[in-house]
PDB file of C-alpha atoms in Angstrom:
ATOM      1  CA  MET A   1       0.207  -0.047  -0.157  1.00  0.00           C
ATOM      2  CA  ALA A   2       1.434   3.300  -1.010  1.00  0.00           C
ATOM      3  CA  LEU A   3       2.011   5.556   1.322  1.00  0.00           C
ATOM      4  CA  ASP A   4       0.497   9.264   1.480  1.00  0.00           C
ATOM      5  CA  LYS A   5       3.314  12.000  -0.102  1.00  0.00           C
ATOM      6  CA  LYS A   6       3.501  14.882   2.594  1.00  0.00           C
ATOM      7  CA  ILE A   7       2.547  18.410   1.345  1.00  0.00           C
ATOM      8  CA  ILE A   8       5.829  20.045   1.386  1.00  0.00           C
ATOM      9  CA  ILE A   9       6.415  24.076   2.759  1.00  0.00           C
ATOM     10  CA  LEU A  10       9.080  26.293   2.854  1.00  0.00           C
ATOM     11  CA  ALA A  11       9.077  28.222   5.866  1.00  0.00           C
ATOM     12  CA  VAL A  12      11.834  31.412   5.748  1.00  0.00           C
ATOM     13  CA  ASP A  13      12.760  32.808   9.198  1.00  0.00           C
ATOM     14  CA  ASP A  14      15.599  34.221  11.002  1.00  0.00           C
ATOM     15  CA  ASP A  15      13.864  33.837  14.590  1.00  0.00           C
ATOM     16  CA  ALA A  16      15.298  30.355  15.296  1.00  0.00           C
ATOM     17  CA  ASP A  17      12.150  30.325  17.459  1.00  0.00           C
ATOM     18  CA  LEU A  18       9.420  31.582  15.734  1.00  0.00           C
ATOM     19  CA  LEU A  19      10.582  29.481  12.885  1.00  0.00           C
ATOM     20  CA  GLU A  20      10.615  25.726  15.452  1.00  0.00           C
ATOM     21  CA  LEU A  21       6.781  27.052  16.449  1.00  0.00           C
ATOM     22  CA  ASN A  22       5.878  27.172  12.621  1.00  0.00           C
ATOM     23  CA  VAL A  23       7.329  24.384  12.370  1.00  0.00           C
ATOM     24  CA  ILE A  24       5.676  21.994  15.139  1.00  0.00           C
ATOM     25  CA  ALA A  25       2.360  23.771  13.978  1.00  0.00           C
ATOM     26  CA  LEU A  26       2.516  23.332  10.540  1.00  0.00           C
ATOM     27  CA  SER A  27       3.926  19.469  11.167  1.00  0.00           C
ATOM     28  CA  ALA A  28       0.702  19.324  13.621  1.00  0.00           C
ATOM     29  CA  LYS A  29      -1.850  19.860  10.194  1.00  0.00           C
ATOM     30  CA  GLY A  30       0.238  16.901   8.439  1.00  0.00           C
ATOM     31  CA  PHE A  31       2.908  19.326   6.179  1.00  0.00           C
ATOM     32  CA  GLU A  32       6.539  18.750   6.144  1.00  0.00           C
ATOM     33  CA  VAL A  33       8.340  21.488   6.100  1.00  0.00           C
ATOM     34  CA  LEU A  34      11.803  22.571   5.441  1.00  0.00           C
ATOM     35  CA  GLN A  35      13.601  25.397   7.067  1.00  0.00           C
ATOM     36  CA  ALA A  36      15.852  28.535   5.831  1.00  0.00           C
ATOM     37  CA  LYS A  37      17.098  31.468   7.973  1.00  0.00           C
ATOM     38  CA  ASN A  38      17.348  33.967   5.083  1.00  0.00           C
ATOM     39  CA  GLY A  39      16.743  34.089   1.505  1.00  0.00           C
ATOM     40  CA  LYS A  40      19.754  32.682   0.440  1.00  0.00           C
ATOM     41  CA  GLU A  41      19.169  29.267   1.970  1.00  0.00           C
ATOM     42  CA  ALA A  42      15.757  29.034   0.429  1.00  0.00           C
ATOM     43  CA  LEU A  43      16.879  29.881  -2.858  1.00  0.00           C
ATOM     44  CA  GLU A  44      18.748  27.018  -1.924  1.00  0.00           C
ATOM     45  CA  TRP A  45      16.531  24.325  -0.972  1.00  0.00           C
ATOM     46  CA  LEU A  46      14.320  25.639  -4.140  1.00  0.00           C
ATOM     47  CA  ASP A  47      17.663  24.594  -6.162  1.00  0.00           C
ATOM     48  CA  ARG A  48      16.524  21.172  -4.646  1.00  0.00           C
ATOM     49  CA  LYS A  49      13.075  20.455  -4.025  1.00  0.00           C
ATOM     50  CA  SER A  50      11.328  23.736  -6.352  1.00  0.00           C
ATOM     51  CA  ALA A  51       8.961  20.909  -7.844  1.00  0.00           C
ATOM     52  CA  GLU A  52       8.002  19.328  -4.565  1.00  0.00           C
ATOM     53  CA  ILE A  53       7.779  22.403  -2.593  1.00  0.00           C
ATOM     54  CA  LYS A  54       3.537  24.083  -2.512  1.00  0.00           C
ATOM     55  CA  LEU A  55       4.051  27.076  -0.952  1.00  0.00           C
ATOM     56  CA  ILE A  56       6.606  29.561   1.110  1.00  0.00           C
ATOM     57  CA  ILE A  57       5.761  31.334   4.451  1.00  0.00           C
ATOM     58  CA  LEU A  58       8.462  34.140   4.223  1.00  0.00           C
ATOM     59  CA  ASP A  59      10.070  36.593   6.752  1.00  0.00           C
ATOM     60  CA  ILE A  60      10.761  39.978   4.979  1.00  0.00           C
ATOM     61  CA  VAL A  61      13.687  40.852   7.428  1.00  0.00           C
ATOM     62  CA  MET A  62      16.622  38.866   8.021  1.00  0.00           C
ATOM     63  CA  PRO A  63      19.971  38.487   7.088  1.00  0.00           C
ATOM     64  CA  VAL A  64      22.046  37.698   4.099  1.00  0.00           C
ATOM     65  CA  MET A  65      18.939  37.989   1.807  1.00  0.00           C
ATOM     66  CA  ASP A  66      15.725  39.749   3.027  1.00  0.00           C
ATOM     67  CA  GLY A  67      12.251  38.649   2.232  1.00  0.00           C
ATOM     68  CA  PHE A  68      12.412  41.118  -0.249  1.00  0.00           C
ATOM     69  CA  GLU A  69      15.206  40.099  -2.296  1.00  0.00           C
ATOM     70  CA  PHE A  70      13.740  37.104  -2.477  1.00  0.00           C
ATOM     71  CA  LEU A  71      10.803  37.550  -3.649  1.00  0.00           C
ATOM     72  CA  GLU A  72      12.595  39.549  -6.957  1.00  0.00           C
ATOM     73  CA  SER A  73      14.750  36.634  -7.209  1.00  0.00           C
ATOM     74  CA  ILE A  74      11.716  33.918  -8.002  1.00  0.00           C
ATOM     75  CA  LYS A  75      10.004  35.930 -10.468  1.00  0.00           C
ATOM     76  CA  LYS A  76      13.098  35.406 -12.652  1.00  0.00           C
ATOM     77  CA  LYS A  77      12.475  31.758 -12.466  1.00  0.00           C
ATOM     78  CA  ASP A  78       9.525  29.910 -14.152  1.00  0.00           C
ATOM     79  CA  ASP A  79       9.356  26.720 -11.835  1.00  0.00           C
ATOM     80  CA  TYR A  80       9.617  29.313  -9.015  1.00  0.00           C
ATOM     81  CA  LYS A  81       7.210  32.303  -9.427  1.00  0.00           C
ATOM     82  CA  LYS A  82       4.759  29.469  -9.096  1.00  0.00           C
ATOM     83  CA  ILE A  83       4.816  28.426  -6.169  1.00  0.00           C
ATOM     84  CA  PRO A  84       2.464  30.507  -4.031  1.00  0.00           C
ATOM     85  CA  VAL A  85       4.441  32.699  -0.998  1.00  0.00           C
ATOM     86  CA  ILE A  86       2.851  33.903   2.355  1.00  0.00           C
ATOM     87  CA  VAL A  87       4.224  36.867   3.485  1.00  0.00           C
ATOM     88  CA  ALA A  88       4.668  37.234   7.941  1.00  0.00           C
ATOM     89  CA  SER A  89       6.319  39.701   9.157  1.00  0.00           C
ATOM     90  CA  ASN A  90       6.857  42.656  12.038  1.00  0.00           C
ATOM     91  CA  LEU A  91       6.704  44.799   8.985  1.00  0.00           C
ATOM     92  CA  ASP A  92       3.091  46.446   8.689  1.00  0.00           C
ATOM     93  CA  SER A  93       2.959  49.579   6.622  1.00  0.00           C
ATOM     94  CA  GLU A  94       1.498  49.624   3.713  1.00  0.00           C
ATOM     95  CA  ALA A  95       4.175  50.442   1.587  1.00  0.00           C
ATOM     96  CA  ASP A  96       5.987  46.899   2.782  1.00  0.00           C
ATOM     97  CA  ARG A  97       2.255  45.400   2.184  1.00  0.00           C
ATOM     98  CA  GLN A  98       2.066  46.755  -1.424  1.00  0.00           C
ATOM     99  CA  ALA A  99       6.331  46.280  -2.169  1.00  0.00           C
ATOM    100  CA  ALA A 100       5.459  42.464  -1.296  1.00  0.00           C
ATOM    101  CA  PHE A 101       2.402  42.305  -2.928  1.00  0.00           C
ATOM    102  CA  ALA A 102       3.745  43.365  -6.229  1.00  0.00           C
ATOM    103  CA  LEU A 103       6.534  40.880  -6.272  1.00  0.00           C
ATOM    104  CA  GLY A 104       4.188  38.144  -6.197  1.00  0.00           C
ATOM    105  CA  ALA A 105       3.017  37.450  -2.238  1.00  0.00           C
ATOM    106  CA  LYS A 106      -0.178  35.936  -2.533  1.00  0.00           C
ATOM    107  CA  ASP A 107      -0.677  36.647   1.091  1.00  0.00           C
ATOM    108  CA  PHE A 108       0.556  39.225   4.018  1.00  0.00           C
ATOM    109  CA  TYR A 109       0.413  39.208   7.839  1.00  0.00           C
ATOM    110  CA  GLU A 110       1.865  40.733  10.487  1.00  0.00           C
ATOM    111  CA  LYS A 111       3.965  38.485  13.037  1.00  0.00           C
ATOM    112  CA  VAL A 112       2.063  39.671  15.907  1.00  0.00           C
ATOM    113  CA  LYS A 113      -1.547  39.387  14.536  1.00  0.00           C
ATOM    114  CA  ILE A 114      -1.271  35.784  13.943  1.00  0.00           C
ATOM    115  CA  ASN A 115       0.246  32.335  15.539  1.00  0.00           C
ATOM    116  CA  PRO A 116       1.734  29.505  14.155  1.00  0.00           C
ATOM    117  CA  SER A 117      -1.209  27.594  14.680  1.00  0.00           C
ATOM    118  CA  GLN A 118      -3.813  30.483  13.487  1.00  0.00           C
ATOM    119  CA  MET A 119      -0.444  30.556   9.959  1.00  0.00           C
ATOM    120  CA  ALA A 120      -1.059  26.721  10.299  1.00  0.00           C
ATOM    121  CA  GLU A 121      -4.384  26.804   9.267  1.00  0.00           C
ATOM    122  CA  LYS A 122      -4.577  29.421   6.956  1.00  0.00           C
ATOM    123  CA  VAL A 123      -2.035  27.171   5.085  1.00  0.00           C
ATOM    124  CA  LYS A 124      -4.499  24.210   5.439  1.00  0.00           C
ATOM    125  CA  GLN A 125      -7.287  26.252   3.967  1.00  0.00           C
ATOM    126  CA  LEU A 126      -4.798  27.714   0.989  1.00  0.00           C
ATOM    127  CA  LEU A 127      -3.289  23.772   0.113  1.00  0.00           C
ATOM    128  CA  GLY A 128      -7.008  21.850   0.427  1.00  0.00           C
TER     129      GLY A 128
END
């Protein structure tokens, strides 16, 4: 009997504690979660597993490569730009939201207004 393959999510955040809480919440909903601490690490995951990654949860303010740079990078590759991206950031200005959407983000949440369990539920609803 074939085992059901888990849906793979890429979580990108430099806050190790929040990243771990998101992994726990998403795993509890049945997702497999890949982790990256910045946009550069996220691109490395995409280079290896873009066909399998079904959604990206992305912070904006990170070292090495921030979320905006990451969004700009994935817009340039057909295999990457079709993966939906949810931005979860401490940035909350309308300009930041608009910039994220202009770069292809599907949704934007301010971190203080959504906890990991709520995020996991949003992901489940989005991916079915």
